[in-house]
């Protein structure tokens, strides 16, 4: 008899589709159990350390990851461009190999998705993408938990609307639709479409439609989502984008087109009076602070899934 256990395969989370449908549902179920106070005790990640690389600003992601790791018994190290050699141009390949000698996992938020792929290719430890210009998969764990809290575990029968920029969060909603099969209708201005590859993959797997008309996207929807008109890194385009996106503002009148049970979602931070009016984001249909709270529970579930 041997006490040798085969090493568990190294798992990264660079996009939502790095999980299978059943793995995603397991992570979401664990997140909901952890939120309700069931399980998660006993320092399951005791003695572990995770490096958190932030090349962009963050409030929710940084705090929820640090608290998640603390609650699971692990230690976290915040690394920014300002005080690491990454900020002076050290490659992701070298950073990955160095950090793999010290820590048990890496979370990274950056601009180019290729940096995260390079980091993952060279790391001997799990890598979690906490936002690139391409996707924001950790956000979707929280958002899908909100939908389950509102409408039940099976999301396949839902209709979700995305109004605004076909950005990193929109791409992640497409990945979620591909995995879980709910209907996704996106209303985006010309030139602001989501990633064509992600769109094509989602269209092959789920009822996904793209329109220029917010009313068409929102009609009968159970959830109406939007995000800022200029994401981090697009600061120079703010003026041009504001003119382009004005007809895509989520207003009370637009929300009236949705299903009577519809909720409003936004990953935050928000620009009130731009992509959404204050009455909607601060109104009774808004679930934006459930989304932010769920970041903690969803990421604890993800960390347990990848690291235990
Ligand atoms: N939603 C989100 O990722 O927020 P932060 O940029 O504050 O982390
Ligand atoms: N689309 C936004 C999301 C911020 C959490 C951005 O990338 O800036």
PDB file of N, CA and C and ligand atoms in Angstrom, residues 56 109 131-132 136 139 167-169 227-228 230-232 267-269, ligand 2:
ATOM      1  N   UNK A  56      -3.777  48.106 -11.999  1.00  0.00           N
ATOM      2  CA  UNK A  56      -4.868  49.075 -12.163  1.00  0.00           C
ATOM      3  C   UNK A  56      -5.454  49.318 -10.774  1.00  0.00           C
ATOM      4  N   UNK A 109      -4.469  41.810 -11.609  1.00  0.00           N
ATOM      5  CA  UNK A 109      -5.323  42.744 -12.353  1.00  0.00           C
ATOM      6  C   UNK A 109      -4.400  43.599 -13.208  1.00  0.00           C
ATOM      7  N   UNK A 131      -9.285  40.918 -13.466  1.00  0.00           N
ATOM      8  CA  UNK A 131      -9.678  41.922 -14.469  1.00  0.00           C
ATOM      9  C   UNK A 131      -8.523  42.210 -15.417  1.00  0.00           C
ATOM     10  N   UNK A 132      -8.845  42.039 -16.695  1.00  0.00           N
ATOM     11  CA  UNK A 132      -7.971  42.536 -17.766  1.00  0.00           C
ATOM     12  C   UNK A 132      -8.857  43.344 -18.703  1.00  0.00           C
ATOM     13  N   UNK A 136     -13.506  39.973 -16.898  1.00  0.00           N
ATOM     14  CA  UNK A 136     -13.514  40.198 -15.447  1.00  0.00           C
ATOM     15  C   UNK A 136     -14.266  39.021 -14.798  1.00  0.00           C
ATOM     16  N   UNK A 139     -15.865  38.970 -11.133  1.00  0.00           N
ATOM     17  CA  UNK A 139     -17.091  39.760 -11.001  1.00  0.00           C
ATOM     18  C   UNK A 139     -18.324  38.893 -11.267  1.00  0.00           C
ATOM     19  N   UNK A 167     -17.533  45.654 -23.195  1.00  0.00           N
ATOM     20  CA  UNK A 167     -16.201  45.677 -22.563  1.00  0.00           C
ATOM     21  C   UNK A 167     -15.875  44.350 -21.858  1.00  0.00           C
ATOM     22  N   UNK A 168     -14.894  44.431 -20.951  1.00  0.00           N
ATOM     23  CA  UNK A 168     -14.447  43.231 -20.233  1.00  0.00           C
ATOM     24  C   UNK A 168     -15.577  42.557 -19.440  1.00  0.00           C
ATOM     25  N   UNK A 169     -16.450  43.344 -18.825  1.00  0.00           N
ATOM     26  CA  UNK A 169     -17.541  42.747 -18.041  1.00  0.00           C
ATOM     27  C   UNK A 169     -18.579  42.136 -18.997  1.00  0.00           C
ATOM     28  N   UNK A 227     -22.319  49.295 -17.305  1.00  0.00           N
ATOM     29  CA  UNK A 227     -20.992  49.561 -16.733  1.00  0.00           C
ATOM     30  C   UNK A 227     -20.577  50.941 -17.239  1.00  0.00           C
ATOM     31  N   UNK A 228     -19.457  51.427 -16.723  1.00  0.00           N
ATOM     32  CA  UNK A 228     -18.970  52.749 -17.125  1.00  0.00           C
ATOM     33  C   UNK A 228     -18.780  52.832 -18.642  1.00  0.00           C
ATOM     34  N   UNK A 230     -16.338  54.569 -20.064  1.00  0.00           N
ATOM     35  CA  UNK A 230     -14.894  54.506 -20.357  1.00  0.00           C
ATOM     36  C   UNK A 230     -14.233  53.701 -19.244  1.00  0.00           C
ATOM     37  N   UNK A 231     -13.684  52.556 -19.603  1.00  0.00           N
ATOM     38  CA  UNK A 231     -13.036  51.688 -18.613  1.00  0.00           C
ATOM     39  C   UNK A 231     -11.630  52.202 -18.288  1.00  0.00           C
ATOM     40  N   UNK A 232     -11.030  51.594 -17.272  1.00  0.00           N
ATOM     41  CA  UNK A 232      -9.663  51.978 -16.898  1.00  0.00           C
ATOM     42  C   UNK A 232      -8.747  51.771 -18.105  1.00  0.00           C
ATOM     43  N   UNK A 267     -21.258  46.521 -11.873  1.00  0.00           N
ATOM     44  CA  UNK A 267     -20.125  45.991 -11.095  1.00  0.00           C
ATOM     45  C   UNK A 267     -19.520  47.023 -10.151  1.00  0.00           C
ATOM     46  N   UNK A 268     -19.760  48.301 -10.424  1.00  0.00           N
ATOM     47  CA  UNK A 268     -19.207  49.428  -9.661  1.00  0.00           C
ATOM     48  C   UNK A 268     -17.684  49.519  -9.877  1.00  0.00           C
ATOM     49  N   UNK A 269     -17.050  50.671  -9.804  1.00  0.00           N
ATOM     50  CA  UNK A 269     -17.653  51.951  -9.439  1.00  0.00           C
ATOM     51  C   UNK A 269     -18.549  52.512 -10.552  1.00  0.00           C
TER      52      UNK A 269
HETATM   53  N1  LIG B   2     -15.133  47.962 -17.141  1.00  0.00           N
HETATM   54  C1  LIG B   2     -14.569  48.529 -15.932  1.00  0.00           C
HETATM   55  C2  LIG B   2     -14.807  47.622 -14.773  1.00  0.00           C
HETATM   56  C3  LIG B   2     -14.256  48.116 -13.471  1.00  0.00           C
HETATM   57  C4  LIG B   2     -14.469  47.147 -12.333  1.00  0.00           C
HETATM   58  C5  LIG B   2     -13.077  48.763 -16.149  1.00  0.00           C
HETATM   59  O1  LIG B   2     -12.417  47.892 -16.722  1.00  0.00           O
HETATM   60  O2  LIG B   2     -12.584  49.815 -15.747  1.00  0.00           O
END
